[in-house]
Amino acid sequence: MTTSNRVQNVAIVGAGGNLGTYITSALLTAGHFKVTALTRADSKTSLPNGLHAVKPIDYSNSSTIVSALQGQDALIIILNGYVPNATQDALVDAAIEADVKYILPNEWSPDSTNEGMIRDVTVFAVKTPARARIAEKGKGKTCYISVMTGFWYEWSLAITPAYGFDFEKKTVTFFDDGKTVTNMSTWPQCGRAVASLLSLPIEAESGAKSSLSAFKNGVVFVSSFGISQKDMFESALRVTDTKEDDWQISYEPAEERFTNAVEKMKTGDQKSFVTMLYTRIFYKDDCGHFEKTKGLQNGVLGLPVEDLDEATAAAIKRSKEVKMFQ
């Protein structure tokens, strides 16, 4: 564990996943972190090169997690949405026992502090007690910093029931008028955000834009784009070199789309879960536009302005390679 004013030792759960790969790579590229990946003993997931260590853990044996976290300054948790809440709880409790100073919990999402989102989407509601657990059990020695990114752009645009685009069939469904603005991030931007955040001094220093202490038990909002479906469509037209007349366009009220999806979910329809999850951020209550409601820390973290068309091209490429909920 560091005795300086900088985080040095970082442990990450999910280092080999879609998002985790980018975050781990960004930390390694920064050049001043010793990054340790925590994995299940039977994991076959490929991990980025350059890790300081890989430590197997057993979620049924908390001592293995505590041991793996000894000497770590920060723990980054990235779990998919189907992992039981008890998994993150076990990581949090072990990190507190091991005196890890900062936990970046499993957020990486739209604004899970928004009351409307918490009320209507249960996968966001469970994030509130996770933050409370760290704040209460950490007793000021271990704290959380939640990083909220919005949905991942190149992942989400490639999924038809998510943002309404089917690039193969050239169809798009706009929710309401298609002009509701939401914030979202690319995987590389998420990685840069975490590396920049953990590169801040722990306590304020002269000349530094901020410090980790400033975000103690708080939320960091970052984004690649604050855009609407119509903005995505204009980008898609440029990338595919097509015209609006080449596409079949339809409209659907966002609240009606959400309600219908919730009803279909009762039959076990997984596609409807995706529809429900994404449609809620396009309500007119600005729940998805946290740049407007909460502000961004992009400037503090020195994050670059990205090229929308490049990100759209990556999403279209992914839609051809990975068929999800088509």
XYZ file of N, CA, C and O in Angstrom, residues 90-217:
512
model
N -19.121 -9.513 -1.296
C -17.950 -10.248 -0.809
C -16.661 -9.496 -1.124
O -15.742 -9.437 -0.287
N -16.592 -8.904 -2.310
C -15.416 -8.130 -2.691
C -15.280 -6.881 -1.829
O -14.182 -6.542 -1.368
N -16.391 -6.217 -1.605
C -16.381 -4.995 -0.797
C -15.939 -5.290 0.627
O -15.065 -4.610 1.192
N -16.518 -6.321 1.231
C -16.176 -6.654 2.617
C -14.708 -7.041 2.750
O -14.035 -6.662 3.713
N -14.208 -7.782 1.772
C -12.801 -8.180 1.808
C -11.886 -6.974 1.630
O -10.838 -6.878 2.282
N -12.272 -6.055 0.744
C -11.453 -4.861 0.522
C -11.373 -4.010 1.781
O -10.313 -3.474 2.121
N -12.483 -3.900 2.473
C -12.490 -3.127 3.722
C -11.601 -3.808 4.761
O -10.817 -3.145 5.458
N -11.688 -5.125 4.859
C -10.847 -5.860 5.813
C -9.370 -5.717 5.466
O -8.501 -5.677 6.359
N -9.068 -5.626 4.158
C -7.672 -5.515 3.721
C -7.176 -4.070 3.711
O -6.053 -3.798 3.286
N -8.018 -3.146 4.163
C -7.658 -1.722 4.235
C -7.394 -1.096 2.869
O -6.529 -0.222 2.726
N -8.121 -1.536 1.858
C -8.063 -0.883 0.547
C -8.733 0.478 0.685
O -9.832 0.589 1.226
N -8.080 1.525 0.197
C -8.569 2.882 0.431
C -9.737 3.265 -0.463
O -10.680 3.925 -0.030
N -9.683 2.857 -1.728
C -10.716 3.260 -2.683
C -11.310 2.042 -3.385
O -10.577 1.154 -3.822
N -12.629 2.033 -3.500
C -13.334 1.021 -4.274
C -14.119 1.722 -5.376
O -14.900 2.635 -5.099
N -13.886 1.316 -6.608
C -14.705 1.758 -7.730
C -15.703 0.637 -7.981
O -15.355 -0.391 -8.581
N -16.939 0.780 -7.470
C -17.893 -0.327 -7.536
C -18.434 -0.555 -8.934
O -18.128 0.179 -9.876
N -19.261 -1.565 -9.047
C -19.775 -1.998 -10.340
C -20.875 -1.052 -10.827
O -22.056 -1.350 -10.724
N -20.458 0.086 -11.366
C -21.390 1.083 -11.912
C -21.331 1.039 -13.433
O -22.029 0.276 -14.063
N -20.512 1.923 -14.062
C -20.296 1.908 -15.513
C -21.623 1.951 -16.261
O -21.870 1.153 -17.170
N -22.485 2.881 -15.897
C -23.869 2.848 -16.346
C -24.432 4.264 -16.440
O -23.753 5.240 -16.108
N -25.701 4.385 -16.871
C -26.386 5.665 -16.718
C -26.486 6.047 -15.242
O -26.052 5.303 -14.369
N -27.093 7.176 -14.967
C -27.126 7.742 -13.623
C -27.985 6.899 -12.674
O -29.209 7.021 -12.645
N -27.331 6.082 -11.866
C -28.062 5.223 -10.930
C -28.373 5.941 -9.623
O -28.818 5.316 -8.662
N -28.133 7.271 -9.587
C -28.611 8.067 -8.459
C -29.917 8.780 -8.815
O -30.517 9.426 -7.960
N -30.342 8.646 -10.072
C -31.572 9.283 -10.526
C -32.786 8.523 -9.972
O -32.906 7.306 -10.155
N -33.678 9.217 -9.314
C -34.794 8.565 -8.628
C -35.712 7.815 -9.594
O -36.216 6.730 -9.276
N -35.947 8.385 -10.766
C -36.788 7.718 -11.743
C -36.181 6.420 -12.236
O -36.874 5.400 -12.391
N -34.884 6.435 -12.482
C -34.186 5.225 -12.928
C -34.224 4.150 -11.854
O -34.470 2.974 -12.132
N -33.968 4.555 -10.620
C -33.970 3.594 -9.512
C -35.356 2.975 -9.335
O -35.493 1.778 -9.077
N -36.385 3.796 -9.492
C -37.760 3.311 -9.318
C -38.156 2.309 -10.403
O -38.807 1.285 -10.124
N -37.740 2.575 -11.644
C -38.261 1.809 -12.772
C -37.367 0.675 -13.253
O -37.852 -0.245 -13.915
N -36.071 0.743 -12.954
C -35.132 -0.259 -13.481
C -34.364 -0.881 -12.321
O -33.468 -0.265 -11.747
N -34.694 -2.111 -11.998
C -34.142 -2.747 -10.789
C -32.634 -2.939 -10.848
O -31.973 -2.908 -9.810
N -32.080 -3.138 -12.041
C -30.631 -3.354 -12.114
C -29.856 -2.102 -11.724
O -28.677 -2.182 -11.354
N -30.503 -0.951 -11.789
C -29.875 0.279 -11.319
C -30.158 0.492 -9.833
O -29.341 1.049 -9.108
N -31.307 0.038 -9.376
C -31.685 0.226 -7.976
C -30.715 -0.467 -7.025
O -30.441 0.035 -5.931
N -30.169 -1.611 -7.429
C -29.287 -2.372 -6.527
C -27.942 -1.674 -6.316
O -27.188 -2.046 -5.411
N -27.642 -0.675 -7.137
C -26.365 0.018 -6.990
C -26.354 0.950 -5.767
O -25.297 1.243 -5.220
N -27.525 1.395 -5.359
C -27.613 2.279 -4.195
C -27.162 1.587 -2.913
O -26.316 2.123 -2.182
N -27.685 0.396 -2.588
C -27.210 -0.276 -1.377
C -25.745 -0.682 -1.450
O -25.081 -0.783 -0.406
N -25.224 -0.895 -2.655
C -23.799 -1.235 -2.785
C -22.935 -0.058 -2.351
O -21.942 -0.226 -1.622
N -23.319 1.146 -2.783
C -22.576 2.334 -2.357
C -22.717 2.558 -0.853
O -21.749 2.906 -0.163
N -23.927 2.352 -0.354
C -24.167 2.548 1.081
C -23.353 1.562 1.910
O -22.848 1.909 2.984
N -23.201 0.354 1.428
C -22.433 -0.662 2.153
C -20.994 -0.214 2.346
O -20.417 -0.350 3.430
N -20.403 0.331 1.276
C -19.016 0.791 1.351
C -18.899 1.973 2.303
O -18.005 2.024 3.156
N -19.814 2.921 2.178
C -19.757 4.118 3.018
C -19.918 3.767 4.489
O -19.213 4.308 5.359
N -20.827 2.850 4.789
C -21.111 2.506 6.181
C -20.025 1.622 6.789
O -19.538 1.875 7.889
N -19.653 0.580 6.071
C -18.663 -0.353 6.617
C -17.241 0.191 6.521
O -16.369 -0.173 7.311
N -17.019 1.069 5.540
C -15.676 1.617 5.356
C -15.276 2.610 6.428
O -14.085 2.849 6.654
N -16.256 3.209 7.068
C -16.032 4.126 8.202
C -14.992 5.208 7.900
O -14.200 5.589 8.757
N -14.986 5.678 6.654
C -14.083 6.764 6.288
C -12.693 6.311 5.887
O -11.938 7.076 5.285
N -12.337 5.072 6.195
C -11.018 4.550 5.826
C -11.034 3.945 4.423
O -10.044 4.030 3.691
N -12.139 3.309 4.093
C -12.367 2.812 2.738
C -13.588 3.546 2.193
O -14.618 3.616 2.862
N -13.467 4.095 1.003
C -14.590 4.838 0.424
C -14.810 4.395 -1.012
O -13.972 3.720 -1.612
N -15.957 4.768 -1.543
C -16.233 4.452 -2.943
C -16.087 5.706 -3.797
O -16.257 6.831 -3.332
N -15.744 5.485 -5.054
C -15.872 6.510 -6.087
C -16.575 5.823 -7.253
O -16.005 4.929 -7.887
N -17.811 6.183 -7.494
C -18.590 5.569 -8.566
C -18.354 6.311 -9.872
O -18.447 7.540 -9.907
N -18.051 5.563 -10.913
C -17.833 6.159 -12.227
C -19.038 5.835 -13.107
O -19.289 4.667 -13.418
N -19.776 6.855 -13.471
C -20.963 6.671 -14.305
C -20.670 7.177 -15.703
O -20.264 8.324 -15.890
N -20.879 6.297 -16.655
C -20.434 6.513 -18.027
C -21.574 6.599 -19.036
O -21.334 6.905 -20.201
N -22.798 6.303 -18.581
C -23.851 6.065 -19.549
C -23.638 4.690 -20.159
O -22.694 3.972 -19.820
N -24.519 4.303 -21.057
C -24.328 3.020 -21.744
C -23.114 3.113 -22.674
O -22.710 4.196 -23.077
N -22.550 1.972 -22.998
C -21.354 1.906 -23.858
C -21.811 2.027 -25.317
O -22.568 1.205 -25.824
N -21.296 3.018 -26.011
C -21.822 3.371 -27.327
C -21.633 2.259 -28.363
O -22.597 1.846 -29.023
N -20.408 1.786 -28.543
C -20.171 0.815 -29.614
C -20.819 -0.537 -29.332
O -21.085 -1.309 -30.251
N -21.076 -0.830 -28.072
C -21.799 -2.038 -27.678
C -23.298 -1.844 -27.933
O -23.958 -2.681 -28.547
N -23.824 -0.721 -27.476
C -25.268 -0.508 -27.467
C -25.848 -0.226 -28.846
O -26.926 -0.734 -29.195
N -25.158 0.585 -29.634
C -25.664 0.909 -30.967
C -25.736 -0.342 -31.845
O -26.532 -0.406 -32.784
N -24.940 -1.348 -31.527
C -24.919 -2.586 -32.305
C -26.089 -3.510 -31.966
O -26.306 -4.510 -32.661
N -26.847 -3.197 -30.921
C -27.944 -4.051 -30.462
C -29.271 -3.409 -30.863
O -29.626 -2.331 -30.385
N -30.008 -4.053 -31.735
C -31.222 -3.455 -32.296
C -32.239 -3.016 -31.247
O -32.745 -1.884 -31.313
N -32.601 -3.830 -30.247
C -33.597 -3.368 -29.275
C -33.082 -2.304 -28.307
O -33.866 -1.748 -27.539
N -31.791 -2.025 -28.362
C -31.223 -1.014 -27.463
C -31.506 0.392 -27.978
O -32.294 1.140 -27.399
N -30.867 0.767 -29.083
C -31.039 2.111 -29.633
C -31.940 2.136 -30.862
O -32.125 3.182 -31.480
N -32.478 0.958 -31.245
C -33.483 0.920 -32.301
C -32.958 0.785 -33.711
O -33.737 0.877 -34.670
N -31.646 0.546 -33.885
C -31.049 0.475 -35.223
C -30.806 -0.968 -35.649
O -30.247 -1.759 -34.888
N -31.205 -1.304 -36.860
C -30.835 -2.571 -37.488
C -30.071 -2.213 -38.765
O -30.659 -1.815 -39.770
N -28.754 -2.303 -38.698
C -27.926 -1.848 -39.812
C -27.995 -2.784 -41.004
O -27.853 -2.343 -42.147
N -28.237 -4.054 -40.766
C -28.332 -5.001 -41.869
C -29.594 -4.760 -42.689
O -29.571 -4.747 -43.925
N -30.708 -4.516 -42.009
C -31.984 -4.309 -42.686
C -32.238 -2.836 -43.014
O -33.219 -2.511 -43.685
N -31.371 -1.964 -42.502
C -31.527 -0.520 -42.674
C -32.889 -0.044 -42.160
O -33.676 0.602 -42.875
N -33.149 -0.372 -40.906
C -34.353 0.108 -40.240
C -33.957 0.809 -38.938
O -32.935 0.485 -38.331
N -34.770 1.777 -38.540
C -34.542 2.454 -37.268
C -35.881 2.836 -36.672
O -36.795 3.286 -37.389
N -36.009 2.633 -35.370
C -37.191 3.060 -34.640
C -36.791 4.187 -33.704
O -35.940 4.004 -32.817
N -37.373 5.345 -33.907
C -37.107 6.483 -33.029
C -38.095 6.460 -31.868
O -39.288 6.230 -32.061
N -37.593 6.704 -30.673
C -38.433 6.754 -29.489
C -38.933 8.194 -29.336
O -38.120 9.129 -29.313
N -40.244 8.354 -29.232
C -40.858 9.677 -29.292
C -40.432 10.341 -30.612
O -40.606 9.753 -31.659
N -39.800 11.512 -30.547
C -39.393 12.178 -31.787
C -37.939 11.894 -32.166
O -37.435 12.420 -33.167
N -37.266 11.063 -31.352
C -35.872 10.727 -31.652
C -34.887 11.814 -31.287
O -33.697 11.705 -31.620
N -35.349 12.840 -30.584
C -34.480 13.983 -30.288
C -34.068 14.076 -28.813
O -33.413 15.039 -28.417
N -34.442 13.094 -28.009
C -34.061 13.104 -26.595
C -32.569 12.835 -26.463
O -32.058 11.844 -26.972
N -31.866 13.707 -25.773
C -30.411 13.606 -25.638
C -30.050 12.756 -24.423
O -30.620 12.918 -23.337
N -29.113 11.848 -24.604
C -28.586 11.035 -23.513
C -27.066 11.010 -23.601
O -26.486 11.243 -24.667
N -26.437 10.719 -22.478
C -24.979 10.607 -22.438
C -24.549 9.159 -22.518
O -25.188 8.266 -21.941
N -23.463 8.924 -23.226
C -22.928 7.571 -23.381
C -21.428 7.660 -23.600
O -20.901 8.722 -23.942
N -20.737 6.544 -23.412
C -19.268 6.546 -23.522
C -18.783 5.353 -24.327
O -19.402 4.287 -24.322
N -17.668 5.540 -24.995
C -16.995 4.425 -25.657
C -16.144 3.688 -24.633
O -15.803 4.227 -23.573
N -15.786 2.461 -24.945
C -14.909 1.698 -24.045
C -13.558 2.387 -23.840
O -13.080 2.474 -22.706
N -12.905 2.896 -24.900
C -11.631 3.585 -24.662
C -11.765 4.795 -23.740
O -10.884 5.044 -22.912
N -12.865 5.536 -23.859
C -13.060 6.696 -22.993
C -13.239 6.263 -21.530
O -12.733 6.921 -20.610
N -13.940 5.172 -21.323
C -14.097 4.636 -19.967
C -12.728 4.297 -19.377
O -12.446 4.597 -18.209
N -11.884 3.663 -20.193
C -10.549 3.315 -19.722
C -9.730 4.540 -19.373
O -9.091 4.594 -18.309
N -9.765 5.534 -20.247
C -9.030 6.780 -19.975
C -9.539 7.457 -18.705
O -8.765 8.010 -17.920
N -10.861 7.424 -18.511
C -11.443 8.085 -17.340
C -10.933 7.471 -16.045
O -10.563 8.189 -15.101
N -10.893 6.150 -15.985
C -10.444 5.480 -14.759
C -8.960 5.730 -14.519
O -8.538 6.029 -13.391
N -8.146 5.621 -15.572
C -6.711 5.851 -15.417
C -6.436 7.284 -14.978
O -5.575 7.537 -14.117
N -7.167 8.239 -15.548
C -6.977 9.644 -15.177
C -7.450 9.906 -13.753
O -6.807 10.641 -12.993
N -8.565 9.309 -13.392
C -9.094 9.482 -12.037
C -8.102 8.983 -10.999
O -7.774 9.690 -10.035
N -7.614 7.766 -11.178
C -6.701 7.181 -10.196
C -5.307 7.795 -10.260
O -4.481 7.550 -9.367
N -5.041 8.614 -11.272
C -3.770 9.342 -11.367
C -3.809 10.663 -10.589
O -2.766 11.301 -10.404
N -4.998 11.069 -10.153
C -5.100 12.288 -9.356
C -4.388 12.103 -8.012
O -4.313 10.980 -7.500
N -3.868 13.175 -7.426
C -3.307 13.050 -6.082
C -4.399 12.650 -5.099
O -5.572 12.987 -5.286
N -4.027 11.913 -4.070
C -5.015 11.493 -3.078
C -5.566 12.712 -2.337
O -6.772 12.873 -2.204
N -4.675 13.557 -1.871
C -5.071 14.818 -1.258
C -4.676 15.953 -2.201
O -3.780 15.797 -3.025
N -5.344 17.084 -2.080
C -5.126 18.206 -2.991
C -3.665 18.646 -3.004
O -3.006 18.696 -1.968
N -3.171 18.925 -4.209
C -1.816 19.431 -4.393
C -1.876 20.724 -5.188
O -2.773 20.923 -6.011
N -0.916 21.563 -4.985
C -0.824 22.803 -5.741
C -0.669 22.492 -7.227
O 0.164 21.674 -7.615
N -1.491 23.096 -8.044
C -1.402 22.896 -9.488
C -2.269 21.776 -10.015
O -2.493 21.683 -11.221
N -2.764 20.899 -9.136
C -3.615 19.794 -9.572
C -5.052 20.272 -9.716
O -5.539 21.087 -8.927
N -5.751 19.767 -10.738
C -7.118 20.193 -10.983
C -8.079 19.688 -9.914
O -9.111 20.302 -9.645
N -7.766 18.540 -9.320
C -8.632 17.973 -8.293
C -7.857 16.911 -7.537
O -6.638 16.775 -7.704
N -8.549 16.160 -6.717
C -7.927 15.084 -5.950
C -8.935 13.962 -5.761
O -10.150 14.163 -5.903
N -8.438 12.784 -5.424
C -9.341 11.671 -5.151
C -10.221 11.967 -3.946
O -11.387 11.584 -3.908
N -9.657 12.657 -2.975
C -10.424 12.982 -1.768
C -11.654 13.824 -2.086
O -12.665 13.762 -1.381
N -11.580 14.605 -3.151
C -12.717 15.440 -3.541
C -13.906 14.595 -3.997
O -15.051 15.054 -3.971
N -13.644 13.361 -4.407
C -14.698 12.476 -4.897
C -15.024 11.363 -3.901
O -15.741 10.418 -4.231
N -14.498 11.471 -2.691
C -14.699 10.443 -1.671
C -16.185 10.196 -1.428
O -16.943 11.129 -1.174
N -16.592 8.918 -1.537
C -18.002 8.538 -1.398
C -18.893 9.408 -2.286
O -19.948 9.907 -1.864
